[in-house]
Amino acid sequence: VHCTCTVRDSSAATACVVCTHNRSRAMRWFLAVLWAVSLQSIGLCLKPSRVGQLAPTGAPGSVSGLVFLLNHTAIYIRDFSFTLAGTDGVFCAGGSATDTFTVSSSPSSFSSGHSSPDVELALPDGTTVAELAWFGVCNSSQVTSVLASVVILPQVVSNVPCETTFIGELPAGSNGLAGRVYLLNRITFAVVGFSYDGQADDAFFWVGAGDTPSISGYPCTYGDGIVTRLPALEDQDVVVNITPNGQGTEVTYFAIWCRSNNINLGHIPVPQGLIPTPPPPTTSAPMVHLGTLVRGQHRVSGEVFALADRTLMLTGFNYDGTAPGARFYAVRGSSVFASPAWTIPDETGSTAPLGSYTDRTLILTLPNEITVHTIDWFSVWCVPFRISFEEIRIPDDIELQSEIEIPTLEPILTCPVLTSQIPVNCKNLNDDITMSWVVDSTSDIIFITLCGCVLPDHYIAFGISGSDTSVLMFGGDVTWTWLDNEGVHAGDLHLSDYAQCLITNNSGTVTRVGACPDVQDDVTSVSGFREDCTTCIKFARPLATSDPTDRPFLLGQEQFIIWSMGPVGTLDTFLGDTIPVPFRHFIQPSSTDDLRVNFSRSPVDECSLQCSDCEVTLEPWPQPVLEHTTTINCKIGQSGNERGYAGITGTSGWGIAWYLNSLLIPSVTVFRGVTYTFTVEGGDNPDNPSFYHPFYITDSERGGYLAKSPEDQEQETVYAGIDTTRNIPLGVGRYCEYGNIAEDRSREFTTFQEYMSTTLRLECEEGAVGTFTWTPDDTTPDVVYYQCATHQFLGWKMTVMDSGLPRTAVSIPFLVACFAVIALVVSIF
């Protein structure tokens, strides 16, 4: 795999070396201290930006190869193969404003049977990858005929490695400073051979504008990508990034700055114009003035405008950047301290803590679930201390466009070094999950990265045990993380019960029971990726928060930890919105596991992760069918995950589901005019929501009628099982569950019968069963659903027919009587 490297040897600014790519460990691009023998130098290995597989327009497999962007002007293809008969091919590319053109190669064209393990191509002079919308293979005799292609997304371009520019050497002198500084791009420096004695108590990498460093500059991230005080380092190669808040200003110096004493420990000038000031964002959309942030705490000030339903503009915005965990916040309620509240991403789309701003113009996009019309406050909010530095009240009756197009700046081309030279802690939670962490002592924030062998639509969760003396999920405080088409997500959860999240509103009192998102979310997603079978997500949260349901990360002692993996689901709440929630985990630690961590221990990397078959497609068990019976028994049992509920319904379930007459979510056939008796064993204690599942019949594919808002209840039709005039379930009974004898093994069995007989055990509480009856009639639609009234996604379909009585709807005594009459008639005649 090709890599771009900065080097110490002054005779060369760049060198190309080979990095190890272990395919059995997804995205393990190892950063190594590599001795280039010819140069006797140390290099920092930069990962090429992966574009994707070539997709042929004709026969599958006729053209293949994995495409990478090496730098601004070079493309690399791994394992290229061309087997299209009767046509010669050439490499080609094009953009939204660029006609299709050929990309020179050796040989200049190729015919069927051509292959190469490594192909490196240079774009024509004056062309960069930022101008391309696609790359591919074209017909050599008709270049406009594309034979295979791959789309080049903007986020792929933004990760392109790039050439380095030597800036200079840090001045030798006090504090043992040394190092050669290279500029990789507009936001990234590399300091090669960096040394510093660590004696200053508040030193940072620092950039800014002016002839000499000053307090008006910006701290930079390094190592694991966080802003933190510099420790003592000797002869280390370090990558330094300008924070998002400093990316809108010109940079004319690179320094080591002691913030507490305003002392310049050493700096080098950055040539004028090398890192220019980007133009402020502009728009022709009409603006509605929402209010003025009068100079508040931490110098917060500025004007706030609305451009569209989900777009805000701040002008002349100032903030000194010194508070821990400050973010833009939107709040719904009578005061800025009310809930719910939402974090608004900054101008770069990040939800990381805000840095400093001076007279800046910013454009902010509200989260998808809110608009300017549905919030009451905009605030610059300190998350750890729940303080508003300054806020405005959103006026009523604002008329805005629904959406506008905001012009964007050209992408900032980054040169990421994937693994830090700064040592980190890493621990295997089990064979499928690793957890690494770094504590930022400056802001008392912990950065945690979770990597796991999980399915694409599954989450990884990690947190502090609900007990100080053992592993306990109940009462635990966890962060759950996942990836989807909208990006990287991390959320704050409190495990108040072993149940699917249930949010209810009783006379104005909102209650959250189960694995529910916290009202006060103190977690911020930082970054994430998925490659092959591995998902990795990095998040940050304060060591201690003001949320009483959160458990602190304690330094200097061991703490019991918990983790889990499972499918991501959704929940319709009483507010009428739909929120993501974790569905029941199918892998978790045992209460007897000795899972303890000292988060302030000396760095030790104990991790080993190898994902093999996490994305193997499992065939779902055949859909069971229940018909020809008028008595249906309803119990709770394990969902069977991909083999069972998820595979049958196409929807991630909570982890438990209805078993009707001992069948997992069968498709039930009923007949109009026939009375059916349901005996229910789903639990009869509403104070224990984990074991309270009233059975009912509805037109809702989700269920959960009793947990919905009155407005949502009006949109649902209940046919049986609930007295809707009083919101009371009918026929609730004792709790019976087909539970796992040990851990879930549903993936191992190809039939439900084998799974049930081998791994499940029926356990029932003392008490009576519940009973109710239902007679479908002419008003009953052809398809209805049996569900749980307090939770969602536990049931499946019922088919309603009017083709006559089912065979077993005629009782045995009736048949005996009929035969007796026939025999009597025969004997008479």
Short mmCIF file of C-alpha atoms in Angstrom, two decimals, residues 15-366:
data_model
loop_
_atom_site.label_atom_id
_atom_site.label_comp_id
_atom_site.label_asym_id
_atom_site.label_seq_id
_atom_site.Cartn_x
_atom_site.Cartn_y
_atom_site.Cartn_z
CA ALA A 15 9.51 9.82 0.59
CA CYS A 16 7.44 6.80 -0.36
CA VAL A 17 7.49 3.73 1.86
CA VAL A 18 5.42 0.60 2.20
CA CYS A 19 3.01 0.27 5.13
CA THR A 20 1.64 -3.01 6.48
CA HIS A 21 -2.04 -3.64 5.79
CA ASN A 22 -3.32 -6.65 7.73
CA ARG A 23 -6.55 -7.53 5.95
CA SER A 24 -7.75 -9.74 8.81
CA ARG A 25 -7.99 -6.59 10.93
CA ALA A 26 -10.19 -4.09 9.18
CA MET A 27 -8.76 -0.59 8.91
CA ARG A 28 -5.59 -1.55 10.83
CA TRP A 29 -3.26 0.78 8.95
CA PHE A 30 -0.32 0.62 11.29
CA LEU A 31 1.64 3.78 11.94
CA ALA A 32 5.22 2.69 12.42
CA VAL A 33 8.51 4.38 12.97
CA LEU A 34 10.03 3.33 9.65
CA TRP A 35 13.75 3.57 8.93
CA ALA A 36 14.27 4.42 5.27
CA VAL A 37 17.76 2.96 4.83
CA SER A 38 18.73 5.21 1.94
CA LEU A 39 17.74 8.34 3.85
CA GLN A 40 18.39 7.20 7.41
CA SER A 41 15.17 8.97 8.37
CA ILE A 42 11.94 8.41 10.24
CA GLY A 43 8.64 8.72 8.40
CA LEU A 44 5.02 9.36 9.32
CA CYS A 45 2.85 7.07 7.23
CA LEU A 46 -0.30 8.70 5.78
CA LYS A 47 -3.23 6.49 4.76
CA PRO A 48 -4.49 6.81 1.15
CA SER A 49 -8.15 7.81 0.90
CA ARG A 50 -10.27 4.83 -0.15
CA VAL A 51 -12.80 5.56 -2.93
CA GLY A 52 -14.32 2.11 -3.52
CA GLN A 53 -14.64 -0.77 -5.98
CA LEU A 54 -15.01 -0.20 -9.71
CA ALA A 55 -18.57 -1.10 -10.72
CA PRO A 56 -18.94 -2.40 -14.30
CA THR A 57 -21.86 -1.13 -16.38
CA GLY A 58 -22.07 -4.46 -18.21
CA ALA A 59 -21.41 -8.03 -17.13
CA PRO A 60 -20.69 -8.35 -13.39
CA GLY A 61 -17.01 -8.85 -12.68
CA SER A 62 -15.87 -7.81 -16.17
CA VAL A 63 -13.97 -4.87 -14.66
CA SER A 64 -12.78 -4.82 -11.05
CA GLY A 65 -10.32 -3.04 -8.78
CA LEU A 66 -10.22 -1.11 -5.52
CA VAL A 67 -9.55 2.61 -6.06
CA PHE A 68 -7.64 4.96 -3.70
CA LEU A 69 -6.63 8.61 -3.91
CA LEU A 70 -2.89 8.83 -3.19
CA ASN A 71 -2.68 12.64 -3.13
CA HIS A 72 -4.11 15.66 -4.96
CA THR A 73 -3.03 14.42 -8.36
CA ALA A 74 -2.48 10.65 -8.12
CA ILE A 75 -4.82 7.63 -8.13
CA TYR A 76 -3.95 4.08 -7.09
CA ILE A 77 -5.84 0.87 -8.04
CA ARG A 78 -5.32 -2.40 -6.18
CA ASP A 79 -5.98 -5.79 -7.85
CA PHE A 80 -7.11 -4.34 -11.19
CA SER A 81 -8.68 -6.79 -13.66
CA PHE A 82 -10.19 -6.25 -17.14
CA THR A 83 -11.94 -9.24 -18.77
CA LEU A 84 -14.37 -7.53 -21.16
CA ALA A 85 -14.06 -9.37 -24.48
CA GLY A 86 -14.01 -7.52 -27.80
CA THR A 87 -13.26 -4.09 -26.32
CA ASP A 88 -10.09 -2.26 -25.36
CA GLY A 89 -10.18 -0.05 -22.30
CA VAL A 90 -8.51 3.10 -21.02
CA PHE A 91 -8.62 4.80 -17.65
CA CYS A 92 -10.84 7.86 -17.61
CA ALA A 93 -12.45 10.39 -15.28
CA GLY A 94 -14.83 13.31 -15.22
CA GLY A 95 -16.48 15.93 -13.05
CA SER A 96 -19.64 17.98 -12.79
CA ALA A 97 -17.90 20.82 -14.67
CA THR A 98 -15.38 18.65 -16.53
CA ASP A 99 -15.87 16.57 -19.65
CA THR A 100 -14.72 12.96 -19.69
CA PHE A 101 -10.97 12.70 -20.24
CA THR A 102 -8.45 9.88 -20.35
CA VAL A 103 -5.87 9.26 -17.63
CA SER A 104 -2.49 8.14 -18.98
CA SER A 105 -1.27 4.69 -18.02
CA SER A 106 1.25 2.10 -19.09
CA PRO A 107 0.17 0.43 -21.28
CA SER A 108 -1.95 3.30 -22.66
CA SER A 109 -4.86 0.87 -23.29
CA PHE A 110 -5.60 -2.72 -22.37
CA SER A 111 -7.63 -5.64 -23.70
CA SER A 112 -9.45 -8.61 -22.17
CA GLY A 113 -7.35 -10.60 -19.74
CA HIS A 114 -5.28 -7.66 -18.54
CA SER A 115 -4.66 -7.51 -14.79
CA SER A 116 -2.28 -5.87 -12.37
CA PRO A 117 -1.97 -6.02 -8.58
CA ASP A 118 -0.88 -2.35 -8.42
CA VAL A 119 -1.70 0.52 -10.77
CA GLU A 120 -0.56 4.08 -10.05
CA LEU A 121 -1.88 6.90 -12.26
CA ALA A 122 -1.10 10.61 -12.49
CA LEU A 123 -3.85 13.06 -13.43
CA PRO A 124 -3.21 15.47 -16.33
CA ASP A 125 -1.31 18.64 -15.45
CA GLY A 126 -3.52 21.23 -13.79
CA THR A 127 -6.16 18.66 -12.69
CA THR A 128 -6.75 17.67 -9.06
CA VAL A 129 -8.94 15.05 -7.46
CA ALA A 130 -11.12 17.84 -6.00
CA GLU A 131 -12.44 18.45 -9.54
CA LEU A 132 -13.50 14.83 -10.11
CA ALA A 133 -16.97 13.39 -9.63
CA TRP A 134 -16.04 9.90 -10.83
CA PHE A 135 -13.16 7.71 -12.01
CA GLY A 136 -13.41 4.64 -14.22
CA VAL A 137 -12.60 2.66 -17.33
CA CYS A 138 -13.84 3.78 -20.78
CA ASN A 139 -13.93 2.32 -24.29
CA SER A 140 -10.61 3.26 -25.90
CA SER A 141 -12.29 3.99 -29.25
CA GLN A 142 -15.14 6.02 -27.69
CA VAL A 143 -14.12 7.65 -24.45
CA THR A 144 -17.66 8.78 -23.62
CA SER A 145 -18.65 5.09 -23.35
CA VAL A 146 -18.00 4.26 -19.68
CA LEU A 147 -17.37 0.55 -19.01
CA ALA A 148 -16.92 0.78 -15.22
CA SER A 149 -16.79 3.59 -12.69
CA VAL A 150 -16.76 4.58 -9.05
CA VAL A 151 -18.16 7.81 -7.58
CA ILE A 152 -15.70 10.11 -5.78
CA LEU A 153 -17.55 11.62 -2.83
CA PRO A 154 -16.52 14.97 -1.26
CA GLN A 155 -15.76 13.30 2.07
CA VAL A 156 -13.35 10.96 0.27
CA VAL A 157 -11.58 13.94 -1.30
CA SER A 158 -11.36 15.61 2.12
CA ASN A 159 -9.20 12.68 3.34
CA VAL A 160 -6.66 12.78 0.55
CA PRO A 161 -2.98 12.63 1.53
CA CYS A 162 -1.05 15.57 0.15
CA GLU A 163 2.42 16.89 -0.47
CA THR A 164 4.31 18.44 2.42
CA THR A 165 5.83 21.91 2.71
CA PHE A 166 8.82 22.42 4.98
CA ILE A 167 8.19 25.41 7.28
CA GLY A 168 11.27 25.43 9.46
CA GLU A 169 12.90 24.22 12.66
CA LEU A 170 11.64 25.12 16.12
CA PRO A 171 14.19 27.33 17.88
CA ALA A 172 16.41 25.43 20.27
CA GLY A 173 16.61 26.95 23.71
CA SER A 174 14.60 26.79 26.91
CA ASN A 175 12.35 23.84 27.72
CA GLY A 176 14.38 21.55 25.45
CA LEU A 177 12.43 22.47 22.31
CA ALA A 178 13.41 20.81 19.05
CA GLY A 179 11.67 19.63 15.89
CA ARG A 180 11.22 20.17 12.16
CA VAL A 181 7.79 21.51 11.17
CA TYR A 182 6.04 20.60 7.91
CA LEU A 183 2.73 21.91 6.59
CA LEU A 184 0.65 19.06 5.18
CA ASN A 185 -2.34 21.19 4.19
CA ARG A 186 -4.44 24.13 5.38
CA ILE A 187 -5.21 22.53 8.75
CA THR A 188 -2.48 19.96 9.39
CA PHE A 189 1.17 20.20 10.48
CA ALA A 190 3.69 17.45 11.14
CA VAL A 191 6.44 18.04 13.69
CA VAL A 192 9.22 15.52 13.13
CA GLY A 193 11.63 14.74 15.94
CA PHE A 194 9.72 16.88 18.43
CA SER A 195 11.18 17.28 21.92
CA TYR A 196 9.93 19.26 24.92
CA ASP A 197 10.77 18.86 28.62
CA GLY A 198 7.18 19.29 29.90
CA GLN A 199 8.17 21.85 32.56
CA ALA A 200 5.66 24.56 31.60
CA ASP A 201 2.36 23.80 33.33
CA ASP A 202 -0.01 24.88 30.54
CA ALA A 203 1.76 24.46 27.18
CA PHE A 204 -0.04 23.81 23.91
CA PHE A 205 0.66 23.67 20.20
CA TRP A 206 -0.67 27.09 19.12
CA VAL A 207 -1.40 28.94 15.85
CA GLY A 208 -2.67 32.39 15.00
CA ALA A 209 -2.23 35.59 13.00
CA GLY A 210 0.32 38.31 13.69
CA ASP A 211 4.06 38.76 13.88
CA THR A 212 4.35 36.99 17.25
CA PRO A 213 2.17 34.53 19.21
CA SER A 214 -0.52 35.93 21.50
CA ILE A 215 -3.51 34.85 23.59
CA SER A 216 -5.79 35.57 20.63
CA GLY A 217 -4.46 32.46 18.87
CA TYR A 218 -5.88 28.94 18.90
CA PRO A 219 -4.74 25.70 20.57
CA CYS A 220 -4.25 22.71 18.28
CA THR A 221 -5.04 19.04 18.61
CA TYR A 222 -2.38 16.38 18.51
CA GLY A 223 -1.90 12.70 19.25
CA ASP A 224 -5.38 11.25 19.66
CA GLY A 225 -6.99 14.32 18.14
CA ILE A 226 -7.71 16.25 21.32
CA VAL A 227 -6.66 19.64 22.65
CA THR A 228 -4.56 18.85 25.69
CA ARG A 229 -1.52 20.14 27.57
CA LEU A 230 1.80 18.97 26.19
CA PRO A 231 3.56 16.31 28.27
CA ALA A 232 7.29 15.76 28.15
CA LEU A 233 8.16 14.28 24.76
CA GLU A 234 11.52 13.30 23.32
CA ASP A 235 12.29 12.77 19.65
CA GLN A 236 8.64 12.06 18.76
CA ASP A 237 6.94 12.49 15.37
CA VAL A 238 3.65 14.33 16.01
CA VAL A 239 0.76 15.34 13.77
CA VAL A 240 -0.91 18.61 14.79
CA ASN A 241 -4.31 19.82 13.52
CA ILE A 242 -5.80 23.29 13.70
CA THR A 243 -9.12 23.04 15.54
CA PRO A 244 -12.34 23.79 13.57
CA ASN A 245 -12.62 27.16 15.32
CA GLY A 246 -9.21 28.24 14.08
CA GLN A 247 -9.78 27.12 10.50
CA GLY A 248 -11.54 30.35 9.53
CA THR A 249 -8.58 32.61 10.31
CA GLU A 250 -5.25 33.27 8.65
CA VAL A 251 -2.27 31.53 10.24
CA THR A 252 1.09 33.30 10.24
CA TYR A 253 2.88 31.47 13.07
CA PHE A 254 3.22 28.02 14.64
CA ALA A 255 4.17 28.09 18.32
CA ILE A 256 4.49 26.32 21.64
CA TRP A 257 2.48 28.61 23.94
CA CYS A 258 2.03 28.59 27.73
CA ARG A 259 -1.55 29.72 28.13
CA SER A 260 -1.65 30.28 31.89
CA ASN A 261 1.29 32.74 31.83
CA ASN A 262 0.93 34.03 28.26
CA ILE A 263 4.51 33.01 27.44
CA ASN A 264 5.83 32.11 24.01
CA LEU A 265 8.13 29.11 24.50
CA GLY A 266 9.18 29.13 20.85
CA HIS A 267 7.68 29.66 17.40
CA ILE A 268 8.39 29.74 13.69
CA PRO A 269 6.67 32.03 11.15
CA VAL A 270 4.33 30.55 8.56
CA PRO A 271 4.80 32.32 5.19
CA GLN A 272 2.12 34.91 4.42
CA GLY A 273 -0.73 33.47 2.37
CA LEU A 274 0.30 29.84 2.82
CA ILE A 275 -2.75 29.32 5.06
CA PRO A 276 -5.10 32.02 3.74
CA THR A 277 -8.27 33.23 5.39
CA PRO A 278 -11.24 31.53 3.66
CA PRO A 279 -14.05 33.90 2.70
CA PRO A 280 -16.95 33.99 5.17
CA PRO A 281 -20.07 32.06 4.15
CA THR A 282 -22.60 34.15 2.27
CA THR A 283 -26.16 33.63 1.09
CA SER A 284 -28.75 35.60 -0.85
CA ALA A 285 -31.60 34.17 1.23
CA PRO A 286 -33.69 36.73 3.18
CA MET A 287 -32.70 36.84 6.85
CA VAL A 288 -34.99 37.13 9.88
CA HIS A 289 -33.33 38.64 12.93
CA LEU A 290 -33.97 36.40 15.96
CA GLY A 291 -32.05 38.32 18.59
CA THR A 292 -28.76 39.59 19.95
CA LEU A 293 -26.36 37.65 22.13
CA VAL A 294 -25.41 40.46 24.46
CA ARG A 295 -21.88 40.12 25.80
CA GLY A 296 -22.24 37.27 28.31
CA GLN A 297 -19.95 34.95 30.15
CA HIS A 298 -16.73 33.98 28.32
CA ARG A 299 -17.16 36.98 25.97
CA VAL A 300 -20.12 35.39 24.15
CA SER A 301 -21.76 37.92 21.80
CA GLY A 302 -23.18 38.22 18.29
CA GLU A 303 -26.30 38.52 16.18
CA VAL A 304 -28.53 35.52 15.40
CA PHE A 305 -30.55 35.27 12.19
CA ALA A 306 -32.81 32.60 10.67
CA LEU A 307 -32.30 31.85 6.98
CA ALA A 308 -34.63 28.87 6.64
CA ASP A 309 -36.60 26.43 8.80
CA ARG A 310 -33.43 24.59 9.86
CA THR A 311 -30.70 27.14 9.06
CA LEU A 312 -29.27 29.83 11.36
CA MET A 313 -26.61 32.46 10.70
CA LEU A 314 -24.47 34.05 13.40
CA THR A 315 -22.65 37.29 12.58
CA GLY A 316 -19.97 39.00 14.60
CA PHE A 317 -19.86 35.98 16.89
CA ASN A 318 -17.35 35.93 19.75
CA TYR A 319 -16.47 33.33 22.39
CA ASP A 320 -13.17 32.96 24.26
CA GLY A 321 -13.11 29.13 24.01
CA THR A 322 -11.89 28.56 27.56
CA ALA A 323 -14.95 26.85 29.10
CA PRO A 324 -15.15 23.03 29.12
CA GLY A 325 -17.80 21.43 26.96
CA ALA A 326 -19.45 24.53 25.43
CA ARG A 327 -21.85 23.90 22.56
CA PHE A 328 -24.59 25.57 20.58
CA TYR A 329 -27.93 24.44 22.05
CA ALA A 330 -31.59 24.54 21.04
CA VAL A 331 -34.20 24.22 23.79
CA ARG A 332 -37.95 23.69 23.84
CA GLY A 333 -39.71 24.95 26.97
CA SER A 334 -40.53 27.92 29.12
CA SER A 335 -36.89 28.56 30.08
CA VAL A 336 -33.44 27.90 28.67
CA PHE A 337 -32.98 25.26 31.40
CA ALA A 338 -36.03 23.27 30.22
CA SER A 339 -36.03 20.03 28.25
CA PRO A 340 -35.91 18.60 25.68
CA ALA A 341 -32.72 20.17 24.36
CA TRP A 342 -30.59 19.47 21.30
CA THR A 343 -26.94 20.05 20.46
CA ILE A 344 -26.57 22.10 17.27
CA PRO A 345 -23.49 21.13 15.24
CA ASP A 346 -21.00 23.93 14.68
CA GLU A 347 -20.20 25.45 11.29
CA THR A 348 -18.09 22.40 10.37
CA GLY A 349 -20.83 19.91 11.29
CA SER A 350 -19.03 18.82 14.45
CA THR A 351 -20.66 18.48 17.88
CA ALA A 352 -17.31 18.60 19.69
CA PRO A 353 -16.83 21.32 22.34
CA LEU A 354 -16.54 24.80 20.86
CA GLY A 355 -13.19 26.54 20.51
CA SER A 356 -12.63 30.26 20.43
CA TYR A 357 -14.23 32.65 17.92
CA THR A 358 -13.48 36.30 17.16
CA ASP A 359 -15.92 38.32 15.04
CA ARG A 360 -16.92 35.27 13.00
CA THR A 361 -19.79 34.62 10.59
CA LEU A 362 -21.16 31.10 11.02
CA ILE A 363 -23.93 29.12 9.35
CA LEU A 364 -25.48 26.42 11.54
CA THR A 365 -27.87 23.62 10.56
CA LEU A 366 -30.38 22.42 13.14
#
